Coordinates of C-alpha atoms in Angstrom, one line a residue:
M1473 CA -4.6 -34.0 -45.5
T1474 CA -3.0 -34.1 -42.1
L1475 CA -4.5 -33.2 -38.8
N1476 CA -4.8 -29.9 -37.0
L1477 CA -4.9 -31.1 -33.4
A1478 CA -4.7 -27.7 -31.6
P1479 CA -7.5 -27.4 -28.9
I1480 CA -10.8 -26.3 -30.3
P1481 CA -12.9 -23.5 -28.5
E1482 CA -15.5 -24.8 -26.1
L1483 CA -18.5 -22.9 -24.6
F1484 CA -17.9 -24.0 -20.9
V1485 CA -16.9 -21.5 -18.2
S1486 CA -14.4 -22.4 -15.5
Y1487 CA -15.4 -24.6 -12.6
E1488 CA -15.5 -21.6 -10.2
S1489 CA -17.7 -19.6 -12.6
A1490 CA -19.9 -22.6 -13.1
Q1491 CA -20.6 -23.0 -9.4
K1492 CA -21.5 -19.2 -9.2
L1493 CA -23.6 -19.4 -12.3
K1494 CA -25.5 -22.4 -11.0
I1495 CA -26.6 -20.4 -8.0
E1496 CA -27.6 -17.4 -10.1
A1497 CA -29.4 -19.5 -12.7
A1498 CA -31.7 -20.9 -10.0
D1499 CA -33.8 -17.6 -10.3
L1500 CA -33.9 -17.7 -14.1
H1501 CA -36.8 -18.9 -16.3
S1502 CA -36.1 -22.6 -16.9
H1503 CA -36.4 -24.5 -20.1
D1504 CA -36.6 -28.3 -19.8
L1505 CA -34.6 -29.7 -22.7
T1506 CA -36.0 -32.6 -24.9
P1507 CA -33.7 -35.6 -25.6
R1508 CA -32.8 -34.1 -29.0
Q1509 CA -32.0 -30.7 -27.5
I1510 CA -29.7 -32.3 -24.9
C1511 CA -27.8 -33.9 -27.8
D1512 CA -27.5 -30.6 -29.6
L1513 CA -26.5 -28.6 -26.5
E1514 CA -23.8 -31.1 -25.6
L1515 CA -22.2 -30.8 -29.1
L1516 CA -22.6 -27.0 -29.0
M1517 CA -20.8 -26.8 -25.6
N1518 CA -18.0 -29.2 -26.3
G1519 CA -17.1 -27.8 -29.7
G1520 CA -18.5 -30.6 -31.7
F1521 CA -20.7 -28.0 -33.5
S1522 CA -17.9 -25.4 -33.8
P1523 CA -18.0 -22.6 -35.1
L1524 CA -21.5 -22.3 -33.5
K1525 CA -21.5 -20.3 -30.3
G1526 CA -25.1 -21.2 -29.4
F1527 CA -28.5 -21.8 -31.0
L1528 CA -28.8 -20.1 -34.4
S1529 CA -30.1 -16.6 -34.7
Q1530 CA -33.0 -16.0 -37.2
A1531 CA -30.6 -14.6 -39.8
D1532 CA -28.3 -17.6 -39.4
Y1533 CA -31.2 -20.1 -39.4
E1534 CA -32.7 -18.6 -42.7
S1535 CA -29.3 -18.6 -44.4
V1536 CA -28.6 -22.2 -43.3
V1537 CA -32.0 -23.4 -44.5
D1538 CA -31.7 -21.7 -47.9
K1539 CA -27.9 -21.7 -48.6
M1540 CA -26.3 -24.2 -46.2
R1541 CA -24.3 -21.4 -44.8
L1542 CA -24.3 -19.1 -41.7
A1543 CA -25.1 -15.4 -42.4
D1544 CA -21.4 -14.7 -42.5
G1545 CA -20.9 -17.3 -45.3
T1546 CA -19.4 -20.1 -43.2
L1547 CA -20.5 -23.6 -44.4
W1548 CA -23.1 -25.1 -42.0
P1549 CA -25.8 -27.4 -43.4
M1550 CA -28.1 -28.1 -40.5
P1551 CA -30.5 -25.7 -38.6
I1552 CA -29.8 -25.9 -34.9
A1553 CA -32.4 -23.7 -33.1
L1554 CA -34.1 -24.1 -29.7
D1555 CA -37.7 -25.0 -30.3
V1556 CA -40.3 -24.2 -27.7
T1557 CA -44.1 -24.1 -27.4
D1558 CA -46.2 -21.0 -28.0
A1559 CA -47.0 -20.9 -24.3
E1560 CA -43.4 -20.9 -23.3
A1561 CA -42.3 -18.4 -25.9
E1562 CA -44.8 -15.9 -24.5
K1563 CA -43.0 -15.9 -21.2
I1564 CA -39.6 -15.2 -22.8
T1565 CA -38.5 -11.7 -23.8
L1566 CA -35.5 -10.8 -26.0
G1567 CA -32.3 -10.1 -24.1
Q1568 CA -33.5 -12.4 -21.3
D1569 CA -31.2 -15.2 -19.9
I1570 CA -32.8 -18.6 -19.5
A1571 CA -31.6 -21.7 -17.7
L1572 CA -31.4 -24.9 -19.8
R1573 CA -32.0 -28.0 -17.7
D1574 CA -31.9 -31.7 -18.4
Q1575 CA -34.8 -34.0 -17.7
E1576 CA -33.8 -34.4 -14.0
G1577 CA -33.8 -30.6 -13.6
V1578 CA -30.0 -30.2 -13.6
I1579 CA -28.8 -26.9 -15.0
L1580 CA -26.5 -27.6 -18.0
A1581 CA -26.2 -24.1 -19.4
T1582 CA -27.7 -20.6 -19.7
M1583 CA -28.7 -19.0 -22.9
T1584 CA -29.1 -15.3 -23.7
V1585 CA -32.1 -15.1 -26.0
T1586 CA -31.4 -12.7 -28.8
D1587 CA -34.0 -14.0 -31.4
K1588 CA -37.5 -15.4 -31.3
W1589 CA -39.5 -16.3 -34.4
V1590 CA -42.1 -18.6 -35.9
P1591 CA -40.3 -20.6 -38.6
N1592 CA -41.9 -21.7 -41.9
K1593 CA -41.6 -25.5 -41.2
A1594 CA -42.8 -26.6 -44.6
H1595 CA -40.1 -24.5 -46.2
E1596 CA -37.5 -25.9 -43.7
A1597 CA -38.6 -29.4 -44.5
A1598 CA -38.4 -28.9 -48.3
Q1599 CA -35.0 -27.2 -48.2
V1600 CA -33.2 -29.3 -45.6
F1601 CA -34.8 -32.8 -46.2
G1602 CA -35.7 -32.4 -49.8
A1603 CA -39.5 -32.7 -49.4
D1604 CA -42.2 -31.7 -46.9
D1605 CA -43.1 -35.4 -46.6
Q1606 CA -44.0 -36.7 -43.1
T1607 CA -42.9 -40.3 -43.9
H1608 CA -39.4 -38.8 -43.3
P1609 CA -38.8 -39.2 -39.5
A1610 CA -37.2 -35.7 -39.1
V1611 CA -40.1 -34.0 -41.1
N1612 CA -42.6 -35.9 -38.9
Y1613 CA -40.6 -34.7 -35.8
L1614 CA -40.5 -31.1 -37.2
H1615 CA -44.3 -30.9 -37.6
N1616 CA -45.6 -33.1 -34.8
T1617 CA -43.0 -33.0 -31.9
A1618 CA -40.9 -29.8 -32.2
G1619 CA -42.2 -26.6 -30.7
S1620 CA -43.7 -24.0 -33.0
V1621 CA -41.4 -21.1 -32.0
Y1622 CA -37.6 -21.0 -32.3
L1623 CA -35.2 -19.2 -30.0
G1624 CA -31.7 -18.2 -30.9
G1625 CA -28.8 -16.9 -28.8
A1626 CA -25.4 -17.6 -27.3
V1627 CA -24.9 -20.4 -24.8
T1628 CA -22.8 -20.4 -21.7
G1629 CA -21.9 -24.0 -20.7
I1630 CA -22.1 -24.9 -17.0
Q1631 CA -21.7 -28.7 -17.1
Q1632 CA -21.8 -31.6 -19.6
P1633 CA -24.9 -33.8 -19.7
V1634 CA -24.4 -36.8 -17.4
H1635 CA -24.1 -40.2 -19.1
Y1636 CA -24.1 -43.2 -16.8
D1637 CA -23.4 -45.7 -19.6
F1638 CA -20.1 -46.4 -21.4
R1639 CA -18.4 -43.4 -19.7
G1640 CA -14.9 -44.5 -20.7
R1641 CA -16.0 -44.6 -24.4
R1642 CA -17.3 -41.0 -24.6
D1643 CA -14.8 -38.3 -25.6
T1644 CA -15.2 -34.6 -26.3
P1645 CA -13.5 -33.2 -29.5
N1646 CA -10.6 -31.9 -27.4
E1647 CA -10.2 -35.2 -25.6
L1648 CA -10.0 -37.0 -28.9
R1649 CA -7.6 -34.4 -30.3
A1650 CA -5.3 -34.9 -27.2
F1651 CA -5.5 -38.7 -27.6
F1652 CA -4.4 -38.4 -31.3
R1653 CA -1.6 -36.0 -30.3
K1654 CA -0.4 -38.4 -27.6
L1655 CA -0.3 -41.4 -30.0
G1656 CA 1.3 -39.4 -32.8
W1657 CA -1.6 -40.2 -35.2
R1658 CA -1.1 -37.8 -38.2
K1659 CA -4.1 -39.0 -40.2
V1660 CA -7.4 -40.4 -38.8
V1661 CA -10.3 -41.8 -40.9
A1662 CA -13.6 -41.7 -39.1
F1663 CA -16.4 -44.3 -39.6
Q1664 CA -19.9 -43.2 -38.9
T1665 CA -22.5 -45.9 -38.0
R1666 CA -25.9 -46.3 -36.4
N1667 CA -26.0 -50.1 -37.1
P1668 CA -24.1 -53.1 -35.6
L1669 CA -20.8 -53.9 -37.4
H1670 CA -20.6 -57.1 -39.5
R1671 CA -17.7 -58.5 -41.4
A1672 CA -18.3 -56.4 -44.5
H1673 CA -18.0 -53.2 -42.4
Q1674 CA -14.8 -54.5 -40.9
E1675 CA -13.3 -55.2 -44.4
L1676 CA -14.5 -51.8 -45.6
T1677 CA -13.0 -49.8 -42.7
F1678 CA -9.7 -51.8 -43.0
R1679 CA -9.6 -50.9 -46.7
A1680 CA -10.5 -47.2 -46.1
A1681 CA -7.8 -46.8 -43.5
K1682 CA -5.2 -48.5 -45.7
E1683 CA -6.2 -46.4 -48.7
A1684 CA -5.9 -43.2 -46.8
Q1685 CA -2.8 -44.5 -45.0
A1686 CA -4.5 -43.5 -41.8
N1687 CA -5.5 -44.7 -38.4
L1688 CA -9.2 -45.6 -37.8
L1689 CA -11.7 -44.1 -35.5
I1690 CA -15.0 -46.0 -35.2
H1691 CA -17.3 -43.2 -34.2
P1692 CA -20.9 -44.6 -33.8
V1693 CA -23.9 -42.3 -33.0
V1694 CA -25.5 -43.1 -29.7
G1695 CA -27.8 -40.1 -29.5
M1696 CA -31.0 -40.3 -31.4
T1697 CA -31.1 -42.3 -34.7
K1698 CA -34.1 -43.5 -36.7
P1699 CA -37.2 -44.8 -34.9
G1700 CA -37.0 -48.6 -35.0
D1701 CA -33.2 -48.8 -34.9
I1702 CA -31.5 -51.2 -32.6
D1703 CA -30.9 -49.5 -29.2
H1704 CA -27.5 -48.1 -28.6
F1705 CA -26.7 -50.3 -25.5
T1706 CA -26.9 -53.4 -27.8
R1707 CA -25.0 -51.7 -30.6
V1708 CA -22.1 -50.6 -28.3
R1709 CA -21.8 -54.2 -26.9
C1710 CA -21.7 -55.4 -30.6
Y1711 CA -18.9 -52.8 -31.4
E1712 CA -16.9 -53.9 -28.4
A1713 CA -17.2 -57.5 -29.5
V1714 CA -15.7 -56.5 -32.9
L1715 CA -12.9 -54.3 -31.7
D1716 CA -10.7 -57.3 -30.9
Q1717 CA -10.7 -58.0 -34.7
Y1718 CA -8.8 -54.7 -35.3
P1719 CA -5.1 -54.1 -34.6
S1720 CA -5.3 -52.2 -31.3
S1721 CA -2.5 -49.8 -32.1
T1722 CA -4.2 -48.5 -35.2
T1723 CA -7.9 -48.4 -34.2
S1724 CA -9.9 -46.6 -31.5
M1725 CA -13.6 -46.3 -30.8
S1726 CA -15.5 -43.3 -29.3
L1727 CA -19.2 -42.7 -28.9
L1728 CA -20.9 -39.6 -30.4
N1729 CA -24.0 -38.2 -28.6
L1730 CA -25.5 -36.8 -31.8
A1731 CA -29.3 -36.5 -32.7
M1732 CA -29.3 -37.6 -36.3
R1733 CA -31.7 -36.0 -38.7
M1734 CA -31.4 -38.6 -41.5
A1735 CA -31.0 -35.7 -43.9
G1736 CA -28.9 -37.6 -46.5
P1737 CA -26.6 -35.3 -48.5
R1738 CA -26.8 -32.4 -46.0
E1739 CA -26.3 -34.8 -43.1
A1740 CA -23.1 -36.2 -44.7
V1741 CA -21.6 -32.7 -44.9
W1742 CA -22.7 -32.1 -41.3
H1743 CA -21.2 -35.3 -40.1
G1744 CA -17.9 -34.4 -41.9
L1745 CA -17.7 -31.0 -40.1
I1746 CA -18.4 -32.7 -36.8
R1747 CA -15.7 -35.3 -37.4
K1748 CA -13.2 -32.5 -38.4
N1749 CA -14.0 -30.9 -35.1
H1750 CA -13.2 -34.2 -33.4
G1751 CA -9.7 -34.1 -35.0
C1752 CA -10.2 -36.4 -38.0
S1753 CA -8.6 -35.9 -41.4
H1754 CA -10.8 -38.3 -43.4
F1755 CA -14.4 -39.5 -43.3
I1756 CA -16.1 -42.5 -44.8
V1757 CA -19.3 -41.6 -46.7
G1758 CA -21.5 -44.5 -47.6
R1759 CA -24.0 -45.3 -50.3
D1760 CA -27.2 -43.4 -49.3
H1761 CA -25.4 -42.0 -46.3
A1762 CA -27.9 -41.2 -43.5
G1763 CA -30.9 -41.9 -45.8
P1764 CA -34.2 -42.6 -44.0
G1765 CA -35.5 -45.1 -46.6
K1766 CA -38.6 -44.7 -48.7
N1767 CA -40.8 -41.6 -49.1
A1768 CA -44.7 -41.5 -49.4
A1769 CA -44.5 -42.6 -53.0
G1770 CA -42.3 -45.7 -52.1
E1771 CA -39.1 -44.2 -53.6
D1772 CA -35.8 -43.5 -51.8
F1773 CA -35.6 -40.0 -50.4
Y1774 CA -32.1 -39.5 -51.8
G1775 CA -30.2 -41.0 -54.7
P1776 CA -27.5 -43.6 -53.7
Y1777 CA -24.6 -41.2 -54.4
D1778 CA -26.1 -37.8 -53.7
A1779 CA -24.4 -37.6 -50.3
Q1780 CA -21.0 -38.4 -51.8
D1781 CA -21.4 -35.8 -54.5
L1782 CA -22.3 -33.0 -52.1
F1783 CA -19.5 -33.9 -49.7
R1784 CA -17.0 -34.0 -52.6
E1785 CA -18.2 -30.5 -53.7
H1786 CA -17.4 -29.0 -50.2
Q1787 CA -14.5 -31.2 -48.9
E1788 CA -11.8 -28.7 -49.6
E1789 CA -13.6 -25.9 -47.7
M1790 CA -14.4 -28.3 -44.9
G1791 CA -10.8 -29.4 -44.4
I1792 CA -11.7 -33.1 -44.2
E1793 CA -11.3 -35.6 -47.1
M1794 CA -13.9 -38.2 -48.2
V1795 CA -13.2 -41.9 -48.5
D1796 CA -16.1 -43.3 -50.5
F1797 CA -17.6 -46.4 -49.1
K1798 CA -17.3 -49.5 -51.3
H1799 CA -20.3 -51.9 -51.5
M1800 CA -18.6 -55.1 -50.1
V1801 CA -19.8 -58.5 -51.0
Y1802 CA -18.6 -62.0 -50.1
V1803 CA -17.1 -64.1 -52.9
Q1804 CA -17.7 -67.7 -51.8
D1805 CA -15.1 -69.2 -54.2
R1806 CA -12.3 -67.0 -52.8
A1807 CA -13.7 -67.0 -49.2
Q1808 CA -13.2 -63.2 -49.0
Y1809 CA -14.9 -59.9 -49.2
E1810 CA -14.3 -57.8 -52.3
P1811 CA -15.8 -54.4 -53.5
A1812 CA -18.8 -55.4 -55.8
D1813 CA -17.7 -53.1 -58.6
E1814 CA -14.1 -54.6 -58.7
I1815 CA -15.1 -58.2 -59.3
T1816 CA -14.3 -58.9 -63.0
D1817 CA -15.4 -62.5 -63.1
Q1818 CA -18.9 -62.0 -61.6
D1819 CA -20.5 -64.6 -63.9
K1820 CA -18.0 -67.3 -62.8
V1821 CA -18.1 -66.9 -59.0
T1822 CA -20.8 -67.2 -56.3
I1823 CA -21.5 -63.9 -54.6
L1824 CA -23.2 -63.9 -51.3
N1825 CA -24.9 -61.0 -49.5
I1826 CA -27.4 -60.6 -46.7
S1827 CA -29.5 -57.4 -46.6
G1828 CA -30.6 -55.7 -43.4
T1829 CA -34.1 -56.9 -44.0
E1830 CA -33.0 -60.5 -44.4
L1831 CA -30.8 -60.2 -41.3
R1832 CA -33.8 -59.0 -39.2
R1833 CA -35.9 -61.9 -40.6
R1834 CA -33.3 -64.5 -39.6
L1835 CA -33.0 -63.0 -36.2
S1836 CA -36.7 -62.8 -35.7
E1837 CA -37.2 -66.4 -36.8
G1838 CA -34.2 -67.8 -35.0
L1839 CA -32.5 -68.9 -38.2
E1840 CA -28.8 -69.4 -38.7
I1841 CA -26.6 -66.3 -39.5
P1842 CA -23.5 -67.6 -41.3
E1843 CA -20.0 -66.8 -39.9
W1844 CA -19.0 -65.3 -43.3
F1845 CA -21.6 -62.6 -42.7
S1846 CA -21.0 -61.6 -39.0
F1847 CA -18.9 -62.4 -36.0
P1848 CA -20.4 -65.0 -33.6
A1849 CA -20.0 -62.5 -30.7
V1850 CA -22.1 -59.9 -32.6
V1851 CA -24.8 -62.4 -33.4
E1852 CA -24.9 -63.5 -29.8
E1853 CA -25.5 -59.9 -28.6
L1854 CA -28.2 -59.3 -31.2
R1855 CA -30.0 -62.6 -30.3
K1856 CA -30.1 -61.5 -26.6
T1857 CA -32.0 -58.3 -27.5
R1858 CA -34.0 -59.8 -30.3
P1859 CA -35.2 -63.3 -29.4
P1860 CA -37.3 -65.2 -32.0
R1861 CA -40.5 -63.3 -32.8
A1862 CA -42.7 -66.0 -31.2
E1863 CA -41.0 -65.1 -27.8
Q1864 CA -41.2 -61.3 -28.1
G1865 CA -43.8 -59.0 -26.8
F1866 CA -46.1 -57.2 -29.3
T1867 CA -49.0 -54.7 -29.4
V1868 CA -52.3 -55.2 -31.3
F1869 CA -53.8 -51.8 -31.9
F1870 CA -57.5 -51.7 -33.0
T1871 CA -58.8 -48.4 -34.4
G1872 CA -62.2 -47.4 -35.8
F1873 CA -65.4 -45.5 -35.1
S1874 CA -67.3 -45.6 -31.8
G1875 CA -69.5 -48.7 -32.0
S1876 CA -67.5 -50.4 -34.8
G1877 CA -66.9 -53.5 -32.7
K1878 CA -63.3 -52.8 -31.6
S1879 CA -63.8 -53.8 -28.0
T1880 CA -65.9 -56.9 -28.8
I1881 CA -63.2 -58.2 -31.2
A1882 CA -60.4 -57.2 -28.8
N1883 CA -62.1 -59.2 -25.9
A1884 CA -62.5 -62.3 -28.2
L1885 CA -58.8 -62.0 -29.3
M1886 CA -57.7 -61.7 -25.6
V1887 CA -59.5 -64.9 -24.7
K1888 CA -58.0 -66.8 -27.7
L1889 CA -54.4 -65.6 -26.8
M1890 CA -54.9 -66.5 -23.2
E1891 CA -56.1 -69.9 -24.2
M1892 CA -52.8 -70.4 -26.1
G1893 CA -50.7 -69.3 -23.1
G1894 CA -47.0 -68.5 -23.0
R1895 CA -47.2 -64.7 -22.6
P1896 CA -49.2 -62.4 -20.3
V1897 CA -52.0 -60.6 -22.2
T1898 CA -53.3 -57.1 -21.2
L1899 CA -56.4 -55.5 -22.7
L1900 CA -56.2 -51.6 -22.8
D1901 CA -59.8 -50.8 -23.8
G1902 CA -60.7 -47.2 -24.5
D1903 CA -63.4 -47.0 -21.7
I1904 CA -61.3 -48.9 -19.1
V1905 CA -58.3 -46.6 -19.8
R1906 CA -60.5 -43.5 -19.5
K1907 CA -61.6 -44.7 -16.1
N1908 CA -58.3 -45.8 -14.6
L1909 CA -55.5 -43.8 -16.4
S1910 CA -57.2 -40.7 -17.9
S1911 CA -60.1 -39.9 -15.6
E1912 CA -59.2 -36.2 -15.5
L1913 CA -59.2 -35.8 -19.3
G1914 CA -62.0 -34.3 -21.4
F1915 CA -62.7 -35.0 -25.1
S1916 CA -60.8 -32.1 -26.7
K1917 CA -58.4 -33.0 -29.5
E1918 CA -55.5 -32.4 -27.2
H1919 CA -56.9 -34.6 -24.4
R1920 CA -57.9 -37.4 -26.8
D1921 CA -54.3 -37.3 -28.1
L1922 CA -52.9 -37.4 -24.6
N1923 CA -55.2 -40.4 -23.8
I1924 CA -53.9 -42.3 -26.8
R1925 CA -50.3 -41.5 -26.0
R1926 CA -50.8 -42.9 -22.5
I1927 CA -52.2 -46.1 -24.0
G1928 CA -49.2 -46.2 -26.3
Y1929 CA -46.8 -45.7 -23.4
V1930 CA -48.3 -48.5 -21.3
A1931 CA -48.4 -50.8 -24.4
S1932 CA -44.7 -50.1 -25.1
E1933 CA -43.8 -51.1 -21.5
I1934 CA -45.9 -54.3 -21.8
T1935 CA -44.2 -55.1 -25.2
K1936 CA -40.7 -54.3 -23.8
N1937 CA -41.3 -56.8 -21.0
G1938 CA -42.4 -59.6 -23.4
G1939 CA -46.2 -59.4 -22.9
I1940 CA -49.0 -58.8 -25.4
A1941 CA -50.9 -55.5 -25.3
I1942 CA -54.3 -55.3 -27.0
C1943 CA -55.5 -51.7 -27.4
A1944 CA -59.0 -50.7 -28.6
P1945 CA -59.4 -46.9 -28.6
I1946 CA -61.0 -44.9 -31.4
A1947 CA -57.6 -43.2 -32.1
P1948 CA -58.9 -41.0 -34.9
Y1949 CA -55.6 -39.1 -35.8
A1950 CA -53.0 -40.7 -38.0
T1951 CA -50.1 -38.7 -36.4
T1952 CA -50.9 -40.0 -33.0
R1953 CA -51.2 -43.6 -34.2
R1954 CA -47.8 -43.2 -35.8
A1955 CA -46.3 -41.8 -32.6
V1956 CA -47.6 -44.8 -30.7
R1957 CA -46.2 -47.2 -33.4
E1958 CA -42.8 -45.6 -32.9
D1959 CA -43.0 -46.0 -29.1
V1960 CA -43.9 -49.7 -29.4
E1961 CA -41.6 -50.6 -32.3
Q1962 CA -38.5 -49.8 -30.2
F1963 CA -39.3 -53.0 -28.3
G1964 CA -41.4 -55.3 -30.6
A1965 CA -44.0 -55.6 -33.3
F1966 CA -47.0 -53.2 -33.7
I1967 CA -50.0 -54.5 -35.5
E1968 CA -52.5 -51.8 -36.5
I1969 CA -56.0 -53.2 -37.2
H1970 CA -58.6 -51.0 -38.8
V1971 CA -62.1 -52.1 -37.9
A1972 CA -63.6 -50.7 -41.0
T1973 CA -67.3 -50.6 -40.0
S1974 CA -69.1 -47.7 -41.9
I1975 CA -70.3 -44.7 -39.9
E1976 CA -73.9 -45.6 -41.0
E1977 CA -73.6 -49.1 -39.5
C1978 CA -72.1 -47.7 -36.3
E1979 CA -74.9 -45.2 -36.0
R1980 CA -77.5 -47.9 -36.6
R1981 CA -76.0 -50.0 -33.8
D1982 CA -75.5 -47.0 -31.4
R1983 CA -75.6 -49.1 -28.3
K1984 CA -74.6 -46.3 -26.0
G1985 CA -76.8 -43.7 -27.6
L1986 CA -73.8 -41.5 -28.3
Y1987 CA -74.5 -40.8 -32.0
K1988 CA -78.0 -39.5 -31.2
L1989 CA -76.5 -37.1 -28.6
A1990 CA -73.8 -36.0 -31.2
R1991 CA -76.5 -35.4 -33.8
D1992 CA -78.4 -33.3 -31.3
G1993 CA -75.3 -31.2 -30.6
K1994 CA -75.0 -32.5 -27.0
I1995 CA -71.6 -34.0 -27.6
K1996 CA -69.1 -31.7 -29.2
E1997 CA -66.2 -33.0 -31.4
F1998 CA -67.6 -36.5 -31.9
T1999 CA -65.5 -38.6 -34.3
G2000 CA -67.3 -39.2 -37.6
I2001 CA -70.0 -36.6 -37.0
S2002 CA -68.3 -33.3 -36.0
D2003 CA -64.7 -34.4 -35.9
P2004 CA -62.6 -36.1 -38.6
Y2005 CA -61.3 -39.7 -38.6
D2006 CA -58.1 -40.4 -40.5
V2007 CA -58.6 -43.7 -42.2
P2008 CA -55.4 -45.8 -41.9
D2009 CA -53.5 -45.9 -45.2
S2010 CA -51.8 -49.3 -44.8
P2011 CA -52.8 -51.1 -41.6
E2012 CA -51.5 -54.6 -41.0
L2013 CA -55.1 -55.8 -41.3
R2014 CA -58.5 -54.3 -42.2
L2015 CA -61.5 -56.0 -40.8
E2016 CA -65.0 -55.8 -42.3
T2017 CA -67.5 -56.5 -39.4
E2018 CA -70.8 -56.1 -41.1
S2019 CA -72.5 -59.5 -41.3
V2020 CA -69.3 -61.2 -40.0
E2021 CA -69.2 -63.1 -36.7
V2022 CA -67.0 -61.7 -34.0
D2023 CA -65.3 -65.1 -33.7
N2024 CA -64.4 -65.0 -37.4
C2025 CA -62.9 -61.4 -37.0
A2026 CA -60.8 -62.5 -34.0
H2027 CA -59.7 -65.6 -36.0
Q2028 CA -58.5 -63.3 -38.9
V2029 CA -56.3 -61.5 -36.4
I2030 CA -54.9 -64.8 -35.1
L2031 CA -54.0 -65.8 -38.6
K2032 CA -52.3 -62.5 -39.2
L2033 CA -50.2 -62.9 -36.0
E2034 CA -49.3 -66.4 -37.1
S2035 CA -48.2 -65.2 -40.6
M2036 CA -46.0 -62.6 -38.9
G2037 CA -44.3 -65.3 -36.8
L2038 CA -45.6 -63.6 -33.5
I2039 CA -47.4 -66.7 -32.4
K2040 CA -46.7 -70.3 -33.3
A2041 CA -49.1 -71.8 -35.9

C-alpha cells in the first residue's frame, strides 16, 4: 500500500473570513469547550477526523454507536458529539449558530446546531466500550463528566487551539503529508503510544518499518490518555531522548492532540483512520491496543488480539495496512531483543522482561533500571518526574459518617507526620474547609460534591508540590471520591481510608447533636439518615474505631504508609 499524499479537506475558513467571523461570533451564544472537546474540535478542523464535517448528527451518532458507520455507510467507529448540560441545551435552538471557545475564551470555531438529543448513555457504553462498567475510564467520563444532552452540526474553523509546548513537533495532517511528499517517502508506518519508549519499543518499531519496507512516524498521543498515565511533557522529553537512536533520514516524530477513549478494538480502527488522514500507509497495532486494563470483575476489558482482529477485518476499506505488534523480550544469552513467539530454544536461554508495574515499582523505590531494558536518558527523565516514593507528595483521604472519628484520627496522624519531618503536612478537615473554602455552599448533593471536589483540587496541588495532604470530609459518594483520586494520582499516591464506625455508634456519640436534628427532620439530606453513603469497595485501609484508641488508629495509618514506601520505616 503506497501513500495518497494529496491535501486533505480542512474545515478552516480563509484568514480574512476568520477575522470577520471573529467579530460576528462575539454576539453568538458561547460554549466553553472542555479539554476533551478541544482535542476533538482540533482534529475535526484540521482533517484528522475526515470525513467528518462537524459534530455528529443524531442519525450519524446512532449509526456509529450501533454499526460503526455513519448514516451514509462510511466506516467510523467513535461517536463524536458535543455534550452540554441540560441548562445550556435549553438556551440553544435548532438552526442556531454558536461560538466554540477555548478555556481562555478565545473563539476557535462556530457551529450550526442541526441536532439536539438526549442519548442513551448505557447503550452507548455497552456498544462502544463493550460494557456499561464504570471502572472503564471512558464509561466513567460518559456518566459522570460529560453533559447529558448532545448537539450535532457542521463546524466552521476560525483558528487552531493554541499550544505553547513543543510547537515544532505538532503537525496537522496536511503538514505531515507535505513533509512526506518533500522527503519522497512512499510508505510510512505509524507507531501510536501513550507511554515512554524503552528498548523493546525501539526494536519493535525498527522491525515493523523493515517488514513493511517503510519509513517510521512515531506519533504519540499528547491529548487526554488514561488517568494516572505519565504526563505528556515527561513523555515527549523521553521520546526526544530516544530519537537519536533512530537513523534520522528514516524516522520522524509528530505529536497528536487526541483525546483517547481507551476503547480497545474500536479505538484501533479509529486510530488507523486518523493515521491514514495524516498520510500514513501502515499502522502498528499492539497486543490489547488501547485497552484500559481490568473491569469490575478483575478481568481485562478486551481480549489480547481483539483489536488486531477488528482492524484486519476493515483494513482494506480503511486504506491503511496493519503491522501487528510482536511481544519483544530480551534474550540475555544473545544480548538482543527477539519476538517472544519466535524463540525456538526457550528452555535453553534466559529471557528477561520488566512489566510496566515492575518499572513503576523500581522508579518509586529508587531501584536500578538495567540498560538492557531502557535508555539511560529515558530513565533520567522518568526519575526527574517520579522521585522515590519516600520523597513524593501524597494524599490521605479519610471518609466515613459524621461522628465516626475521621477528624480526631486525622489530627493524630498530622502530629505524627509532623514529628517525623521532611515534608510539609496540611490538614483539610471538613469543617475547616467549609469555613474557609466553601462558606457559600449549602448541603444539597450538588454543593456537597462541589465541596469535596474543592478539597480534592487543593489536595492535588499540595501533592504535586511534594507535600502531604490529609483530608477528612464525609465524602458519601463513590463517584466523587473516584474523581478526587484521579485528580491526585496525576501527581502522587492517594490513600483512601474508610473509618468504618457504624451509624448506631456515630449516633450514640453525636457530639454535635446533628443526628437528633436529622431524626427530627430539621436537617434535610443527612448522610446515613435521609441520604445514602456509598461504602468504599476497596479502600487502601479500613479502620474499626469502636473500642480502639485514637493513637492505635493513627499508628495503623502510619504502618500502611510505610508498607507503601511513602514514609521511611
